[in-house]
Amino acid sequence: GSMIPLDKYIKNNSKYFNDPITKAYILKRCAAVYLYAGGITQAKKDISNSFLAAYQRVALFTGKMLMREMGWSEKVASKSLLTDVKNMGDNYTKDGNDSFAKTGKYMQGNYIGQDLKICKGVAETLK
């Protein structure tokens, strides 16, 4: 894969979990994987919509967190979010396509599916 699996990233950075940059990275990865999952499940509207709703919730939360904890303007926080989510999304797309070519599955049996599971837990904790 193009990126370290999120569970491994979280383990490696557990003592920095309250650091806004570490937290933002995890949240951006979740936003990216939800956006990716929403895109590849478009044929199943209800599933796709729930992924896209989760993307919006995580992205909004992340933007607000960056403004609050980093003192960034809305413009700076948005640019950081959009740039990183796009780059991460490109990695998910590449790795998902590679996986599909080998196995016929985009998100099963690879880190993308694992990331989605982790992000479900992360998304549920957002207040």
Coordinates of N, CA and C in Angstrom, one line a residue:
G1 N 0.8 -1.2 0.0 CA 0.0 0.0 0.0 C 0.8 1.3 0.0
S2 N 0.2 2.3 -0.4 CA 0.9 3.6 -0.5 C 1.0 4.3 0.9
M3 N 0.2 3.9 1.8 CA 0.2 4.5 3.2 C 0.3 3.5 4.3
I4 N 0.8 3.9 5.4 CA 0.9 3.0 6.6 C -0.6 2.8 7.0
P5 N -1.0 1.5 7.3 CA -2.3 1.3 7.8 C -2.6 2.1 9.1
L6 N -3.8 2.7 9.2 CA -4.1 3.6 10.3 C -3.9 2.9 11.6
D7 N -4.2 1.7 11.8 CA -4.1 1.0 13.1 C -2.6 1.1 13.5
K8 N -1.7 0.9 12.6 CA -0.3 0.9 12.8 C 0.2 2.4 13.2
Y9 N -0.4 3.3 12.4 CA 0.0 4.7 12.6 C -0.5 5.1 14.1
I10 N -1.7 4.7 14.5 CA -2.2 5.1 15.8 C -1.3 4.4 16.9
K11 N -0.9 3.1 16.7 CA -0.1 2.5 17.6 C 1.3 3.2 17.8
N12 N 1.9 3.6 16.6 CA 3.2 4.2 16.6 C 3.1 5.6 17.2
N13 N 2.0 6.3 17.2 CA 1.8 7.6 17.6 C 0.9 7.8 18.9
S14 N 0.7 6.7 19.6 CA -0.2 6.8 20.7 C 0.1 7.8 21.7
K15 N 1.4 8.1 22.0 CA 1.7 9.1 23.0 C 1.5 10.5 22.5
Y16 N 1.3 10.7 21.2 CA 1.1 12.0 20.6 C -0.4 12.2 20.2
F17 N -1.2 11.3 20.7 CA -2.7 11.3 20.3 C -3.3 12.6 20.6
N18 N -2.9 13.4 21.6 CA -3.5 14.7 21.8 C -2.9 15.8 21.1
D19 N -1.9 15.5 20.3 CA -1.2 16.5 19.5 C -2.1 16.8 18.3
P20 N -2.5 18.1 18.0 CA -3.4 18.4 16.9 C -3.0 17.9 15.6
I21 N -1.7 17.9 15.3 CA -1.2 17.4 14.0 C -1.4 15.9 13.8
T22 N -1.1 15.1 14.8 CA -1.4 13.7 14.8 C -2.9 13.4 14.7
K23 N -3.7 14.1 15.5 CA -5.1 13.9 15.4 C -5.7 14.3 14.1
A24 N -5.2 15.4 13.5 CA -5.6 15.9 12.2 C -5.3 14.9 11.1
Y25 N -4.1 14.2 11.2 CA -3.7 13.2 10.2 C -4.7 12.1 10.2
I26 N -5.0 11.6 11.4 CA -5.9 10.5 11.6 C -7.3 10.8 11.0
L27 N -7.8 12.0 11.4 CA -9.1 12.5 10.9 C -9.1 12.7 9.4
K28 N -8.1 13.2 8.9 CA -8.0 13.4 7.4 C -8.0 12.1 6.7
R29 N -7.3 11.1 7.2 CA -7.3 9.8 6.6 C -8.7 9.2 6.7
C30 N -9.4 9.4 7.8 CA -10.8 9.0 7.9 C -11.7 9.7 6.8
A31 N -11.5 11.0 6.7 CA -12.3 11.7 5.7 C -12.0 11.2 4.3
A32 N -10.8 10.9 4.0 CA -10.4 10.4 2.7 C -10.9 9.0 2.5
V33 N -10.9 8.1 3.4 CA -11.3 6.8 3.2 C -12.9 6.7 3.1
Y34 N -13.6 7.6 3.8 CA -15.0 7.7 3.7 C -15.4 8.2 2.3
L35 N -14.7 9.2 1.8 CA -14.9 9.8 0.5 C -14.7 8.7 -0.6
Y36 N -13.6 8.0 -0.4 CA -13.2 6.9 -1.4 C -14.3 5.9 -1.4
A37 N -14.7 5.4 -0.2 CA -15.7 4.4 -0.1 C -17.1 4.8 -0.6
G38 N -17.4 6.1 -0.4 CA -18.6 6.7 -0.9 C -18.6 6.7 -2.5
G39 N -17.4 6.9 -3.0 CA -17.3 6.9 -4.5 C -17.4 5.5 -5.1
I40 N -16.8 4.5 -4.5 CA -16.8 3.2 -5.1 C -18.1 2.4 -4.8
T41 N -19.0 2.9 -3.9 CA -20.2 2.2 -3.6 C -21.4 2.9 -4.2
Q42 N -21.2 3.8 -5.2 CA -22.3 4.6 -5.8 C -23.5 3.8 -6.3
A43 N -23.2 2.6 -6.7 CA -24.3 1.8 -7.2 C -25.3 1.5 -6.0
K44 N -24.8 1.5 -4.8 CA -25.7 1.2 -3.7 C -25.9 2.5 -2.9
K45 N -26.9 3.3 -3.4 CA -27.1 4.7 -2.9 C -27.1 4.8 -1.4
D46 N -27.8 4.0 -0.6 CA -27.9 4.2 0.8 C -26.5 4.0 1.5
I47 N -25.7 3.0 1.0 CA -24.4 2.8 1.6 C -23.5 3.9 1.2
S48 N -23.5 4.3 0.0 CA -22.7 5.4 -0.5 C -23.0 6.7 0.3
N49 N -24.3 7.0 0.4 CA -24.7 8.2 1.2 C -24.3 8.2 2.6
S50 N -24.3 7.0 3.3 CA -23.8 7.0 4.7 C -22.3 7.2 4.8
F51 N -21.5 6.7 3.8 CA -20.1 7.0 3.8 C -19.9 8.5 3.5
L52 N -20.6 9.1 2.6 CA -20.4 10.5 2.3 C -20.9 11.4 3.5
A53 N -21.9 11.0 4.2 CA -22.3 11.8 5.4 C -21.3 11.7 6.4
A54 N -20.6 10.5 6.6 CA -19.5 10.4 7.6 C -18.4 11.2 7.1
Y55 N -18.1 11.3 5.8 CA -17.0 12.1 5.3 C -17.3 13.6 5.7
Q56 N -18.5 14.1 5.5 CA -18.8 15.5 5.8 C -18.6 15.8 7.3
R57 N -19.1 14.8 8.1 CA -19.0 15.0 9.6 C -17.6 15.1 10.0
V58 N -16.7 14.2 9.5 CA -15.3 14.1 9.9 C -14.6 15.4 9.4
A59 N -14.8 15.7 8.1 CA -14.2 16.9 7.5 C -14.5 18.2 8.3
L60 N -15.8 18.4 8.6 CA -16.2 19.6 9.3 C -15.5 19.6 10.7
F61 N -15.6 18.5 11.4 CA -15.0 18.4 12.7 C -13.5 18.7 12.7
T62 N -12.8 18.2 11.7 CA -11.4 18.4 11.5 C -11.0 19.9 11.2
G63 N -11.8 20.5 10.3 CA -11.6 21.9 10.1 C -11.7 22.7 11.3
K64 N -12.8 22.5 12.1 CA -13.0 23.3 13.3 C -11.9 23.0 14.3
M65 N -11.5 21.7 14.4 CA -10.4 21.4 15.4 C -9.1 22.1 15.0
L66 N -8.8 22.2 13.7 CA -7.5 22.8 13.3 C -7.6 24.3 13.6
M67 N -8.8 24.9 13.4 CA -8.9 26.3 13.7 C -8.8 26.6 15.2
R68 N -9.4 25.7 16.0 CA -9.4 25.9 17.4 C -8.0 25.6 18.0
E69 N -7.4 24.5 17.7 CA -6.2 24.0 18.3 C -4.9 24.5 17.7
M70 N -5.0 24.9 16.4 CA -3.8 25.4 15.8 C -3.8 26.9 15.6
G71 N -5.0 27.5 15.8 CA -5.2 28.9 15.6 C -5.2 29.3 14.2
W72 N -5.6 28.4 13.3 CA -5.6 28.6 11.9 C -6.9 29.3 11.5
S73 N -6.8 30.1 10.4 CA -8.0 30.7 9.8 C -8.8 29.6 9.1
E74 N -10.1 29.9 8.8 CA -10.9 29.0 8.1 C -10.3 28.6 6.7
K75 N -9.7 29.7 6.1 CA -9.1 29.5 4.8 C -7.9 28.5 4.8
V76 N -7.0 28.7 5.8 CA -5.8 27.8 6.0 C -6.2 26.4 6.4
A77 N -7.2 26.3 7.3 CA -7.7 25.0 7.7 C -8.3 24.2 6.5
S78 N -9.1 24.9 5.8 CA -9.8 24.3 4.6 C -8.8 23.8 3.6
K79 N -7.8 24.7 3.3 CA -6.8 24.3 2.3 C -6.0 23.1 2.7
S80 N -5.6 23.0 4.0 CA -4.9 21.9 4.6 C -5.7 20.6 4.4
L81 N -7.0 20.8 4.8 CA -7.9 19.6 4.8 C -8.1 19.1 3.3
L82 N -8.4 20.0 2.4 CA -8.7 19.6 1.0 C -7.5 19.0 0.4
T83 N -6.3 19.7 0.6 CA -5.1 19.2 -0.1 C -4.7 17.8 0.4
D84 N -4.7 17.6 1.8 CA -4.3 16.3 2.3 C -5.3 15.2 2.0
V85 N -6.6 15.5 2.1 CA -7.7 14.5 1.8 C -7.6 14.1 0.3
K86 N -7.3 15.1 -0.6 CA -7.2 14.7 -2.0 C -6.0 13.8 -2.2
N87 N -4.8 14.1 -1.6 CA -3.6 13.3 -1.7 C -3.8 11.9 -1.1
M88 N -4.4 11.8 0.0 CA -4.7 10.5 0.7 C -5.7 9.8 -0.2
G89 N -6.7 10.5 -0.7 CA -7.7 9.8 -1.6 C -7.1 9.2 -2.8
D90 N -6.1 10.0 -3.4 CA -5.4 9.5 -4.6 C -4.7 8.2 -4.2
N91 N -4.1 8.1 -3.0 CA -3.5 6.8 -2.6 C -4.5 5.7 -2.4
Y92 N -5.6 6.0 -1.8 CA -6.6 5.0 -1.6 C -7.1 4.5 -3.0
T93 N -7.3 5.4 -3.9 CA -7.8 5.0 -5.3 C -6.7 4.1 -6.0
K94 N -5.5 4.5 -5.9 CA -4.4 3.7 -6.5 C -4.4 2.3 -5.9
D95 N -4.3 2.3 -4.6 CA -4.2 1.0 -3.9 C -5.5 0.1 -4.0
G96 N -6.6 0.8 -4.1 CA -7.9 0.1 -4.3 C -8.0 -0.5 -5.7
N97 N -7.5 0.3 -6.7 CA -7.5 -0.3 -8.0 C -6.5 -1.4 -8.2
D98 N -5.3 -1.3 -7.5 CA -4.4 -2.4 -7.5 C -5.0 -3.7 -6.9
S99 N -5.7 -3.5 -5.8 CA -6.3 -4.6 -5.1 C -7.4 -5.2 -6.0
F100 N -8.2 -4.4 -6.6 CA -9.3 -4.9 -7.5 C -8.7 -5.7 -8.6
A101 N -7.6 -5.2 -9.2 CA -7.0 -5.9 -10.3 C -6.5 -7.3 -9.9
K102 N -6.1 -7.4 -8.6 CA -5.6 -8.7 -8.1 C -6.7 -9.6 -7.6
T103 N -7.6 -9.0 -6.9 CA -8.6 -9.9 -6.1 C -10.1 -9.7 -6.5
G104 N -10.3 -8.6 -7.3 CA -11.7 -8.3 -7.6 C -12.4 -7.5 -6.5
K105 N -11.7 -7.1 -5.4 CA -12.2 -6.4 -4.3 C -11.4 -5.1 -4.1
Y106 N -12.1 -4.0 -3.8 CA -11.4 -2.7 -3.6 C -11.0 -2.6 -2.2
M107 N -11.8 -3.0 -1.2 CA -11.5 -2.7 0.2 C -11.4 -3.9 1.1
Q108 N -11.5 -5.1 0.6 CA -11.4 -6.2 1.4 C -10.0 -6.9 1.3
G109 N -9.5 -7.3 2.5 CA -8.2 -8.0 2.5 C -7.1 -7.1 2.3
N110 N -7.3 -5.8 2.6 CA -6.2 -4.8 2.5 C -6.4 -3.7 3.6
Y111 N -5.5 -2.8 3.6 CA -5.5 -1.8 4.7 C -6.7 -0.8 4.5
I112 N -7.3 -0.7 3.3 CA -8.4 0.2 3.1 C -9.6 -0.2 4.0
G113 N -9.9 -1.5 3.9 CA -11.0 -2.0 4.7 C -10.7 -1.9 6.2
Q114 N -9.5 -2.1 6.6 CA -9.1 -2.0 8.0 C -9.2 -0.5 8.4
D115 N -8.8 0.4 7.6 CA -8.9 1.8 7.9 C -10.4 2.2 8.1
L116 N -11.2 1.7 7.3 CA -12.7 2.0 7.4 C -13.2 1.6 8.8
K117 N -12.8 0.4 9.2 CA -13.2 -0.1 10.5 C -12.7 0.8 11.6
I118 N -11.5 1.2 11.6 CA -10.9 2.1 12.6 C -11.7 3.4 12.6
C119 N -11.9 3.9 11.4 CA -12.6 5.2 11.2 C -14.0 5.2 11.8
K120 N -14.7 4.1 11.7 CA -16.0 3.9 12.2 C -15.9 4.2 13.8
G121 N -14.9 3.7 14.4 CA -14.7 4.0 15.8 C -14.4 5.4 16.1
V122 N -13.5 6.0 15.2 CA -13.1 7.4 15.4 C -14.3 8.3 15.2
A123 N -15.1 8.0 14.1 CA -16.3 8.9 13.8 C -17.3 8.9 14.9
E124 N -17.5 7.8 15.6 CA -18.4 7.7 16.7 C -18.0 8.5 17.9
T125 N -16.8 8.8 18.0 CA -16.3 9.6 19.2 C -16.4 11.1 19.0
L126 N -16.6 11.5 17.8 CA -16.6 13.0 17.4 C -17.8 13.7 18.1
K127 N -17.6 14.7 18.8 CA -18.7 15.5 19.4 C -18.6 16.9 18.9

